XYZ file of C-alpha atoms in Angstrom:
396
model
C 12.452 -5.841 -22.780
C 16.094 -4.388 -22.390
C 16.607 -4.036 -19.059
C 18.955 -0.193 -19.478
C 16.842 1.391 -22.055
C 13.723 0.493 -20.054
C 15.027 2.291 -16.693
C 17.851 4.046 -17.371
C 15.882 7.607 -16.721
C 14.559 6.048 -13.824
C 18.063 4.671 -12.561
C 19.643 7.957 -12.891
C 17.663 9.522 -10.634
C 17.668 6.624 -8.004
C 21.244 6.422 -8.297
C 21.208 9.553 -7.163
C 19.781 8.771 -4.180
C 22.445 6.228 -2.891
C 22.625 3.013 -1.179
C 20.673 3.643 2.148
C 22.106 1.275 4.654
C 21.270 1.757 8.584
C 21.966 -0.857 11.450
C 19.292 -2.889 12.057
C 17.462 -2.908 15.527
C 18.960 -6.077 16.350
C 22.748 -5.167 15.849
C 25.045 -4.614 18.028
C 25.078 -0.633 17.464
C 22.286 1.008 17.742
C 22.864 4.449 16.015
C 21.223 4.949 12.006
C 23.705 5.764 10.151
C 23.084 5.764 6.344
C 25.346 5.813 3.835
C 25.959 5.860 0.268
C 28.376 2.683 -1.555
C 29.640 1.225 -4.156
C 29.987 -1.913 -2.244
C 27.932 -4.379 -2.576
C 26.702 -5.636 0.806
C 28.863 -8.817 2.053
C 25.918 -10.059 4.119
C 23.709 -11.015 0.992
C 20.690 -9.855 -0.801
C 16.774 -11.066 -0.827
C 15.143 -10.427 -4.335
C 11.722 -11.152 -4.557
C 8.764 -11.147 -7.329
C 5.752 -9.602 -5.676
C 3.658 -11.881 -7.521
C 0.452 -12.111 -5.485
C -2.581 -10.323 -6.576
C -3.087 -6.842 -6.632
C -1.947 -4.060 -4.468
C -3.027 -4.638 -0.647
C -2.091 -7.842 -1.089
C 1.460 -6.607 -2.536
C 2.140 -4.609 0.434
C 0.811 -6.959 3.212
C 3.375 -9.362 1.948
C 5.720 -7.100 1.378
C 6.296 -5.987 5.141
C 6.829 -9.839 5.837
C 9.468 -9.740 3.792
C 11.007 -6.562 5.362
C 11.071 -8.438 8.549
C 12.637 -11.882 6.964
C 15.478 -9.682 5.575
C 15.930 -8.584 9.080
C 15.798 -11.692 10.925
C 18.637 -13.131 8.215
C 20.363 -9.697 7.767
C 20.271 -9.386 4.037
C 19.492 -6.568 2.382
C 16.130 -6.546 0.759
C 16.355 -5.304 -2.590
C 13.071 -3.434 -2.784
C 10.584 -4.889 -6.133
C 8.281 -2.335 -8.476
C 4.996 -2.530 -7.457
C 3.021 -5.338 -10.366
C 0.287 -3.184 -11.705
C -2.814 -3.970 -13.548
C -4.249 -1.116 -14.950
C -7.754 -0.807 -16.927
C -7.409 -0.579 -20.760
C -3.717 -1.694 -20.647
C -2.690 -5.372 -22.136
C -0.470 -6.722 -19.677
C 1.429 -5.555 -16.662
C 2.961 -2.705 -15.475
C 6.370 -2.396 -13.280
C 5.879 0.906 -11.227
C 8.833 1.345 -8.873
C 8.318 1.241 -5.243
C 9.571 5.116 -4.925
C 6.637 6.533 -7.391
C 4.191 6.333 -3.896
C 6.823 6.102 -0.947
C 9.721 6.902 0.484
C 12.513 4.426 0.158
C 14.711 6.185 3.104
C 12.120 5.787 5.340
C 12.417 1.759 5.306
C 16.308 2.326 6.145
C 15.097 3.424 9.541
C 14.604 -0.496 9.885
C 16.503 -2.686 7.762
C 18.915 -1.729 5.237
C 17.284 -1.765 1.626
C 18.091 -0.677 -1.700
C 15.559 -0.557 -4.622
C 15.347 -3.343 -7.379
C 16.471 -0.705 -10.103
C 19.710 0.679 -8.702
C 20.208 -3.327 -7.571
C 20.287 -4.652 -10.861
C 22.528 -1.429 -12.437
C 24.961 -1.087 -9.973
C 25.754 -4.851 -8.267
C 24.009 -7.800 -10.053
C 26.865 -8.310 -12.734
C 29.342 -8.626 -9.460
C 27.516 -10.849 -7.082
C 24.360 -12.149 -9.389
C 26.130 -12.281 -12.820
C 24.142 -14.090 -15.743
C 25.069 -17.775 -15.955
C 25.293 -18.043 -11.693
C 21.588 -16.820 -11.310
C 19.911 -19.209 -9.123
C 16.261 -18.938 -7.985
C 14.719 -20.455 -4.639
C 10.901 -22.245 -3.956
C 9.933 -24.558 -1.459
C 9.111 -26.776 -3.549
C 9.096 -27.806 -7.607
C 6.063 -25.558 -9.122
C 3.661 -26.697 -11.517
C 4.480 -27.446 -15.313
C 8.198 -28.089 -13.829
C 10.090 -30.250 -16.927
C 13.054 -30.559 -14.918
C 12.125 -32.784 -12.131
C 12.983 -30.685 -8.824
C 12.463 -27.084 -10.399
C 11.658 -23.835 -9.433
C 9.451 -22.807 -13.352
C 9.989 -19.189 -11.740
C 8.756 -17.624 -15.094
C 5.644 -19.506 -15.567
C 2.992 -17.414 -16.041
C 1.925 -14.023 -15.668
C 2.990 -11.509 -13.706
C 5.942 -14.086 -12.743
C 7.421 -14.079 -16.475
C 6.661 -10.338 -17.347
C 8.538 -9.377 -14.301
C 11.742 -10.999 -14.335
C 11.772 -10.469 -18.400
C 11.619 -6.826 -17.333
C 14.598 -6.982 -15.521
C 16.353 -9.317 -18.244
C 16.769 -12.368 -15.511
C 16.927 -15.697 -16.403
C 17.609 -18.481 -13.883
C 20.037 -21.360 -14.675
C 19.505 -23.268 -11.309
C 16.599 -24.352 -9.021
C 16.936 -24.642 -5.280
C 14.542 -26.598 -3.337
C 15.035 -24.636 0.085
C 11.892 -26.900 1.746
C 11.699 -27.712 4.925
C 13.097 -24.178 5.803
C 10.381 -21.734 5.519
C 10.099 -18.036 6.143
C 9.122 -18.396 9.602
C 10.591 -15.164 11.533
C 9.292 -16.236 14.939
C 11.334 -19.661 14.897
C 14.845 -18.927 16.034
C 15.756 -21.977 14.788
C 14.519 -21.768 11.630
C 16.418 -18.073 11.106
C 19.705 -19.893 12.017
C 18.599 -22.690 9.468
C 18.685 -19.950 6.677
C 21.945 -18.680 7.743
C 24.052 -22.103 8.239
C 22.868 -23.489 4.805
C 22.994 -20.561 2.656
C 25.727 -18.432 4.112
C 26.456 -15.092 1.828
C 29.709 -16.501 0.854
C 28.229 -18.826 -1.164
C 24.725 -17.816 -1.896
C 25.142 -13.618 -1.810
C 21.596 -13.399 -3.442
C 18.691 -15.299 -2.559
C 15.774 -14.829 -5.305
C 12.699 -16.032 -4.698
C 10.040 -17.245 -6.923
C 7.375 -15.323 -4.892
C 7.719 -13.130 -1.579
C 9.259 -14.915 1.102
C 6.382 -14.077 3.473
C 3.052 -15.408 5.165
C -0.139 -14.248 4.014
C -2.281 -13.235 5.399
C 0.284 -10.837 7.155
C 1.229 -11.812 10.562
C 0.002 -9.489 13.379
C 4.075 -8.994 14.783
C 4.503 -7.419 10.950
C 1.795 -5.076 11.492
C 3.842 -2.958 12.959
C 6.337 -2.635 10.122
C 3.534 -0.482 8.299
C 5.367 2.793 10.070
C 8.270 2.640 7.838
C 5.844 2.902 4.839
C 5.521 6.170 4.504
C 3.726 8.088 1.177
C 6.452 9.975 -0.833
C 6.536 13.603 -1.114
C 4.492 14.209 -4.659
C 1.766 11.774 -2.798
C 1.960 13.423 0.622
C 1.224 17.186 -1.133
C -1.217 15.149 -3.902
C -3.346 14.319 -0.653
C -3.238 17.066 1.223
C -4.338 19.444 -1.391
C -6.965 16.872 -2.716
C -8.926 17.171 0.650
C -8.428 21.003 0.979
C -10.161 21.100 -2.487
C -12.978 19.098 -1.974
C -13.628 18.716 1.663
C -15.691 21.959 2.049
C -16.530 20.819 5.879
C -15.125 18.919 8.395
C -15.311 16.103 9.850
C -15.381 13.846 6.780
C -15.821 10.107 6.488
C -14.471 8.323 3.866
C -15.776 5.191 2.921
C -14.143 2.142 1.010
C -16.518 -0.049 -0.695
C -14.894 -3.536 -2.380
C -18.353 -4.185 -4.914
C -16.706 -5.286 -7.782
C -17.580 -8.637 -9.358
C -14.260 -10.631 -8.583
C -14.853 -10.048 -4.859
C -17.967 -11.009 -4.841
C -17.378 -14.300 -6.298
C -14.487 -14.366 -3.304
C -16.624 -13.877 -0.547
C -18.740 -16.990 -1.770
C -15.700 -18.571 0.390
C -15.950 -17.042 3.705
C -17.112 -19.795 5.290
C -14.886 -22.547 4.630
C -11.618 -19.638 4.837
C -12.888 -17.361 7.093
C -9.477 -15.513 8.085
C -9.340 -15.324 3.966
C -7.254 -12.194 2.951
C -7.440 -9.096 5.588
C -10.216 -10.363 7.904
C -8.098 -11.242 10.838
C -8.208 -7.583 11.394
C -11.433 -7.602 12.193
C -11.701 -11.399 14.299
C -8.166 -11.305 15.269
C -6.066 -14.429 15.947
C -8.243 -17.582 16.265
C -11.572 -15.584 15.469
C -11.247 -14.162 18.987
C -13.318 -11.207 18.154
C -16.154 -12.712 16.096
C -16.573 -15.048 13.039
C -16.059 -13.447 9.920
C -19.663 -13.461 7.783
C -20.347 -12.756 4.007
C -22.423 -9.297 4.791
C -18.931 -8.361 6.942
C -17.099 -9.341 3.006
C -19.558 -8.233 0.993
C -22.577 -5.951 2.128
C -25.033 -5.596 0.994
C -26.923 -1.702 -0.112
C -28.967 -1.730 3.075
C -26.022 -2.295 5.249
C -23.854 0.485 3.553
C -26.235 2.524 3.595
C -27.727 2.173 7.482
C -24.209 2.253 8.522
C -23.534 5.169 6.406
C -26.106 7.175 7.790
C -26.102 6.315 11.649
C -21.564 7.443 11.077
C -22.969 10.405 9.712
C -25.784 11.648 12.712
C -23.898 10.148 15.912
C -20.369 12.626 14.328
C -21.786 15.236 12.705
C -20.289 13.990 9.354
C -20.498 17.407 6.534
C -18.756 15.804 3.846
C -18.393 11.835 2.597
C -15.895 10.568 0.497
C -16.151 7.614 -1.506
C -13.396 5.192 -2.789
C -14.844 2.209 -4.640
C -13.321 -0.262 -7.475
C -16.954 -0.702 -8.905
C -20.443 0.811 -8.226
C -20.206 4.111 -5.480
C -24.039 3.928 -4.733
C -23.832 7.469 -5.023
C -28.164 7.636 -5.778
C -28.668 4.881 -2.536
C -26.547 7.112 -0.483
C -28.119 10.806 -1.208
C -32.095 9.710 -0.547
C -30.396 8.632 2.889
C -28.007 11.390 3.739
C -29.680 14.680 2.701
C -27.331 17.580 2.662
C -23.883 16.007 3.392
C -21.810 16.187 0.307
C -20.734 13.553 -1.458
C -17.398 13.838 -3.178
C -15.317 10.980 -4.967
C -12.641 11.099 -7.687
C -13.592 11.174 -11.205
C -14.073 7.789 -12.151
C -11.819 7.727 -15.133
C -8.913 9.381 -13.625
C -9.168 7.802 -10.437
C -5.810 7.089 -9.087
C -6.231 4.364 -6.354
C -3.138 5.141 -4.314
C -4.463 8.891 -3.901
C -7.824 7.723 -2.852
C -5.545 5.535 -0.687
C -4.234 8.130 0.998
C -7.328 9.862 1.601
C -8.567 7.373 3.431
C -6.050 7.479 5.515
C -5.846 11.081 6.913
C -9.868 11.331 6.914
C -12.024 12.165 9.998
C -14.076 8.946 10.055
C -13.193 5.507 8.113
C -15.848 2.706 7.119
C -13.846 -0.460 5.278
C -14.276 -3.638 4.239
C -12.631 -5.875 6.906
C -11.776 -8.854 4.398
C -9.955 -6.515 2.069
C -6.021 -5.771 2.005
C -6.339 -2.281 0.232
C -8.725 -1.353 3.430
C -6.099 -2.661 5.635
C -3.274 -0.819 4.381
C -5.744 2.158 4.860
C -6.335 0.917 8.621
C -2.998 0.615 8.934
C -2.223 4.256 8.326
C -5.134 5.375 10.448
C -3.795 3.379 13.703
C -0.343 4.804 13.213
C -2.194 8.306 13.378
C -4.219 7.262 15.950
C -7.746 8.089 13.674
C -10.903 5.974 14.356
C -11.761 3.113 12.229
C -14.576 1.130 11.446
C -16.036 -1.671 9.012
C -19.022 -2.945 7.389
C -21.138 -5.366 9.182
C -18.993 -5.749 11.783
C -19.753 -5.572 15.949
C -16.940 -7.177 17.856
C -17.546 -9.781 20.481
C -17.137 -7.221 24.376
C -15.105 -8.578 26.850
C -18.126 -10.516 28.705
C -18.896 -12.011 25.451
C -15.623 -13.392 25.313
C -15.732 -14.357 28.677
């Protein structure tokens, strides 16, 4: 796909926006200043495919990267989100700005969004011919010996072709890795590929750990939903929630994570679930009811939420089965409300979970931890399925 006649709506009204570029915490000034250039930056770029699963894992990778660009001081040039959406063939680029604000990041590091990136500065500092692409080491199906294969397969293909990239060099960056709490491996990133030379480093996959590191959790407060989402939410809940308090509820039932949980007990900080055990399982061992419950725990749990707050209204956001039937014999009069499930929009149910009264996730899943997340950063209770963590005589 042309890259201009793809975007160029879309660029017109980013480029409208401007380059947002602040000081990060660590400089030596600390006002935020932003401005708007037609410079590129002289301290490098980080491009990045987010090419890990689906959303929540997207975004908990994605705020390791925010901090790697800060520890290095490159800008991070800001990826679409990689969608997969029911009934379409393929994969869909949705630009980071569609659910949040891109200013809002500034207040941290100094970013600029993949689209503008590409129209306004990659024929100066990342022209075609020069485009080089980094891994730690030579993926599979490499022909070239020591090479990077950074289109190979899907979504990694689809979403450099959407940009119109092509790579004409590898580069092995291994032993360095993306390590933000080594000092010395920061410095080793900035001795050996100095801006001069390397003014973009793009990256096969997000330079990041996953699961996310607990000193990135932090970053989550410079995620903030965009305007259209903020409203979207707000009058959502005012339309359905006839009574407060509400819980919401996030059940992961679908059949690909139950085949996942099947490895909790050989990878039990698999995906989110540190959230729940923290570091080194410190609060409990993560179980297969805690991944994947089963009706009887939803619905017990459900129900004893509902009579110890005084619950009026639950709100269910599901990728498969709701148990809306299971749930009503249990909960009498509370009303159940969800969206409808052919519209659904998963980033407004999202953000419902986020601003509601009570919360009940699933503590293995990303897309509940971006919700718990949120909830912490508004200081709103939180809870998950299956789950009783270890009191402090118990650890004792």
């Amino acid at each position: 796909m042309d890259f201009n006649a793809a975007t160029r709506a879309w660029n017109i009204l980013v480029l409208s926006m401007g380059f947002w570029c602040v000081a990060s915490p660590d400089s030596a000034s600390s006002s935020n200043v932003s401005t708007s250039s037609v410079h590129p930056d002289p301290k490098g770029y980080i491009v990045y495919c987010p090419c890990m699963g689906r959303f929540g894992n997207q975004a908990d990778q994605f705020l390791g990267v925010l901090a790697f660009a800060q520890k290095i001081d490159r800008t991070l040039v800001v990826p679409p989100w990689v969608e997969y959406r029911r009934y379409h063939k393929g994969t869909v680029m949705v630009p980071y700005e569609k659910y949040f604000k891109l200013e809002a990041l500034s207040e941290f590091h100094r970013v600029i969004s993949m689209e503008s990136f590409m129209e306004t500065y990659a024929d100066t500092v990342w022209p075609k011919g020069e485009r080089k692409v980094f891994c730690y080491t030579a993926r599979h199906g490499a022909i070239r010996g020591e090479d990077c294969n950074a289109k190979d397969g899907s979504p990694f293909g689809p979403f450099w072709d959407w940009f119109g990239v092509d790579f004409d060099v590898s580069e092995i960056y291994g032993p360095l890795f993306y390590d933000i709490q080594s000092p010395s491996n920061m410095d080793g990133w900035r001795s050996k590929y100095p801006p001069s030379k390397f003014p973009v480093l793009a990256f096969v996959g997000a330079p990041s750990s996953f699961p996310i590191l607990r000193s990135n959790v932090r970053l989550h407060s410079y995620v903030r939903w965009s305007d259209k989402y903020d409203t979207k939410a707000d009058d959502w809940i005012q339309k359905n929630v006839l009574s407060r308090p509400f819980l919401a509820i996030h059940l992961r039932n679908g059949k690909d994570f139950e085949r996942a949980c099947e490895h909790v007990k050989t990878s039990p900080n698999m995906f989110a679930a540190e959230q729940c055990i923290g570091e080194g399982s410190r609060y409990g061992t993560t179980t297969k009811e805690m991944c994947f419950p089963s009706t009887k725990t939803i619905v017990e749990q459900v129900k004893k939420e509902i009579e110890s707050n005084g619950v009026k209204t639950l709100f269910i956001a599901t990728d498969a089965n709701p148990l809306t039937d299971e749930l009503r014999k249990s909960i009498g009069d509370v009303k159940i409300i969800m969206q409808n499930g052919d519209t659904a929009d998963p980033h407004l149910d999202l953000a419902i979970l986020g601003r509601a009264d009570r919360f009940i996730g699933n503590c293995v899943s990303t897309y509940t931890a971006f919700a718990k997340r949120e909830r912490d950063i508004r200081k709103l209770p939180s809870a998950f399925w299956a789950f009783k963590r270890k009191n402090r005589k118990e650890e004792l």
